């Protein structure tokens, strides 16, 4: 179980950190997503910071387990909100969302089981 926990935590942190970087550097993909979901462009920074803190929290969870659990829970809620944002505008392109959501849910499950 420990190997699954470490693997999923590292994979989730890398996925989440890479998403955070795309938001924070101003990559075109997050901008297009914000436009498509009719969200304010200044949310790009907010969402990037939330993702970065989530990734950091997951990694800090190795030293402080409660922090890792809170970070995993927060990321699951973040991606649940992303689903709502997609569905609100009628977007059915959910493959990217599903990868992130399934990874974060799996991470939360193994974190809670650990």
mmCIF file with all atom_site columns, C-alpha atoms in Angstrom, residues 36-92:
data_model
loop_
_atom_site.group_PDB
_atom_site.id
_atom_site.type_symbol
_atom_site.label_atom_id
_atom_site.label_alt_id
_atom_site.label_comp_id
_atom_site.label_asym_id
_atom_site.label_entity_id
_atom_site.label_seq_id
_atom_site.pdbx_PDB_ins_code
_atom_site.Cartn_x
_atom_site.Cartn_y
_atom_site.Cartn_z
_atom_site.occupancy
_atom_site.B_iso_or_equiv
_atom_site.pdbx_formal_charge
_atom_site.auth_seq_id
_atom_site.auth_comp_id
_atom_site.auth_asym_id
_atom_site.auth_atom_id
_atom_site.pdbx_PDB_model_num
ATOM 1  C CA . UNK A 1 36 ? -14.671 28.754 -23.207 1.00 0.00 ? 36 UNK A CA 1
ATOM 2  C CA . UNK A 1 37 ? -16.032 28.518 -19.652 1.00 0.00 ? 37 UNK A CA 1
ATOM 3  C CA . UNK A 1 38 ? -16.752 32.259 -19.635 1.00 0.00 ? 38 UNK A CA 1
ATOM 4  C CA . UNK A 1 39 ? -14.614 32.853 -16.557 1.00 0.00 ? 39 UNK A CA 1
ATOM 5  C CA . UNK A 1 40 ? -12.628 36.033 -15.849 1.00 0.00 ? 40 UNK A CA 1
ATOM 6  C CA . UNK A 1 41 ? -9.069  35.970 -17.144 1.00 0.00 ? 41 UNK A CA 1
ATOM 7  C CA . UNK A 1 42 ? -7.696  37.018 -13.737 1.00 0.00 ? 42 UNK A CA 1
ATOM 8  C CA . UNK A 1 43 ? -8.814  33.612 -12.426 1.00 0.00 ? 43 UNK A CA 1
ATOM 9  C CA . UNK A 1 44 ? -5.834  32.178 -14.318 1.00 0.00 ? 44 UNK A CA 1
ATOM 10 C CA . UNK A 1 45 ? -3.507  33.304 -11.513 1.00 0.00 ? 45 UNK A CA 1
ATOM 11 C CA . UNK A 1 46 ? -5.870  32.145 -8.784  1.00 0.00 ? 46 UNK A CA 1
ATOM 12 C CA . UNK A 1 47 ? -6.353  28.717 -10.324 1.00 0.00 ? 47 UNK A CA 1
ATOM 13 C CA . UNK A 1 48 ? -2.615  28.358 -10.957 1.00 0.00 ? 48 UNK A CA 1
ATOM 14 C CA . UNK A 1 49 ? -1.805  29.202 -7.343  1.00 0.00 ? 49 UNK A CA 1
ATOM 15 C CA . UNK A 1 50 ? -4.445  26.759 -6.066  1.00 0.00 ? 50 UNK A CA 1
ATOM 16 C CA . UNK A 1 51 ? -2.986  23.996 -8.226  1.00 0.00 ? 51 UNK A CA 1
ATOM 17 C CA . UNK A 1 52 ? 0.578   24.826 -7.147  1.00 0.00 ? 52 UNK A CA 1
ATOM 18 C CA . UNK A 1 53 ? -0.393  24.795 -3.474  1.00 0.00 ? 53 UNK A CA 1
ATOM 19 C CA . UNK A 1 54 ? -2.216  21.502 -3.990  1.00 0.00 ? 54 UNK A CA 1
ATOM 20 C CA . UNK A 1 55 ? 0.882   19.911 -5.531  1.00 0.00 ? 55 UNK A CA 1
ATOM 21 C CA . UNK A 1 56 ? 3.078   21.274 -2.757  1.00 0.00 ? 56 UNK A CA 1
ATOM 22 C CA . UNK A 1 57 ? 0.617   20.074 -0.114  1.00 0.00 ? 57 UNK A CA 1
ATOM 23 C CA . UNK A 1 58 ? 0.649   16.558 -1.559  1.00 0.00 ? 58 UNK A CA 1
ATOM 24 C CA . UNK A 1 59 ? 4.431   16.409 -1.333  1.00 0.00 ? 59 UNK A CA 1
ATOM 25 C CA . UNK A 1 60 ? 4.492   17.932 2.149   1.00 0.00 ? 60 UNK A CA 1
ATOM 26 C CA . UNK A 1 61 ? 2.058   15.182 3.095   1.00 0.00 ? 61 UNK A CA 1
ATOM 27 C CA . UNK A 1 62 ? 4.993   12.791 3.177   1.00 0.00 ? 62 UNK A CA 1
ATOM 28 C CA . UNK A 1 63 ? 6.210   14.667 6.266   1.00 0.00 ? 63 UNK A CA 1
ATOM 29 C CA . UNK A 1 64 ? 2.841   15.846 7.635   1.00 0.00 ? 64 UNK A CA 1
ATOM 30 C CA . UNK A 1 65 ? 0.149   13.303 6.665   1.00 0.00 ? 65 UNK A CA 1
ATOM 31 C CA . UNK A 1 66 ? -2.776  15.575 7.561   1.00 0.00 ? 66 UNK A CA 1
ATOM 32 C CA . UNK A 1 67 ? -1.489  18.185 5.116   1.00 0.00 ? 67 UNK A CA 1
ATOM 33 C CA . UNK A 1 68 ? -1.384  15.601 2.339   1.00 0.00 ? 68 UNK A CA 1
ATOM 34 C CA . UNK A 1 69 ? -4.937  14.513 3.111   1.00 0.00 ? 69 UNK A CA 1
ATOM 35 C CA . UNK A 1 70 ? -6.169  18.110 3.080   1.00 0.00 ? 70 UNK A CA 1
ATOM 36 C CA . UNK A 1 71 ? -4.355  18.816 -0.195  1.00 0.00 ? 71 UNK A CA 1
ATOM 37 C CA . UNK A 1 72 ? -5.792  15.702 -1.846  1.00 0.00 ? 72 UNK A CA 1
ATOM 38 C CA . UNK A 1 73 ? -9.283  16.616 -0.648  1.00 0.00 ? 73 UNK A CA 1
ATOM 39 C CA . UNK A 1 74 ? -8.876  20.171 -1.901  1.00 0.00 ? 74 UNK A CA 1
ATOM 40 C CA . UNK A 1 75 ? -7.754  18.972 -5.322  1.00 0.00 ? 75 UNK A CA 1
ATOM 41 C CA . UNK A 1 76 ? -10.731 16.614 -5.607  1.00 0.00 ? 76 UNK A CA 1
ATOM 42 C CA . UNK A 1 77 ? -13.014 19.565 -4.823  1.00 0.00 ? 77 UNK A CA 1
ATOM 43 C CA . UNK A 1 78 ? -11.108 21.749 -7.315  1.00 0.00 ? 78 UNK A CA 1
ATOM 44 C CA . UNK A 1 79 ? -11.648 19.252 -10.126 1.00 0.00 ? 79 UNK A CA 1
ATOM 45 C CA . UNK A 1 80 ? -15.290 18.710 -9.121  1.00 0.00 ? 80 UNK A CA 1
ATOM 46 C CA . UNK A 1 81 ? -15.669 22.463 -9.594  1.00 0.00 ? 81 UNK A CA 1
ATOM 47 C CA . UNK A 1 82 ? -13.940 22.169 -12.965 1.00 0.00 ? 82 UNK A CA 1
ATOM 48 C CA . UNK A 1 83 ? -16.541 19.592 -14.019 1.00 0.00 ? 83 UNK A CA 1
ATOM 49 C CA . UNK A 1 84 ? -19.317 21.978 -13.026 1.00 0.00 ? 84 UNK A CA 1
ATOM 50 C CA . UNK A 1 85 ? -17.642 24.742 -15.057 1.00 0.00 ? 85 UNK A CA 1
ATOM 51 C CA . UNK A 1 86 ? -17.467 22.437 -18.096 1.00 0.00 ? 86 UNK A CA 1
ATOM 52 C CA . UNK A 1 87 ? -21.063 21.296 -17.829 1.00 0.00 ? 87 UNK A CA 1
ATOM 53 C CA . UNK A 1 88 ? -22.328 24.831 -17.205 1.00 0.00 ? 88 UNK A CA 1
ATOM 54 C CA . UNK A 1 89 ? -21.261 25.855 -20.710 1.00 0.00 ? 89 UNK A CA 1
ATOM 55 C CA . UNK A 1 90 ? -22.207 22.563 -22.362 1.00 0.00 ? 90 UNK A CA 1
ATOM 56 C CA . UNK A 1 91 ? -18.655 21.317 -22.869 1.00 0.00 ? 91 UNK A CA 1
ATOM 57 C CA . UNK A 1 92 ? -18.394 17.566 -23.279 1.00 0.00 ? 92 UNK A CA 1
#
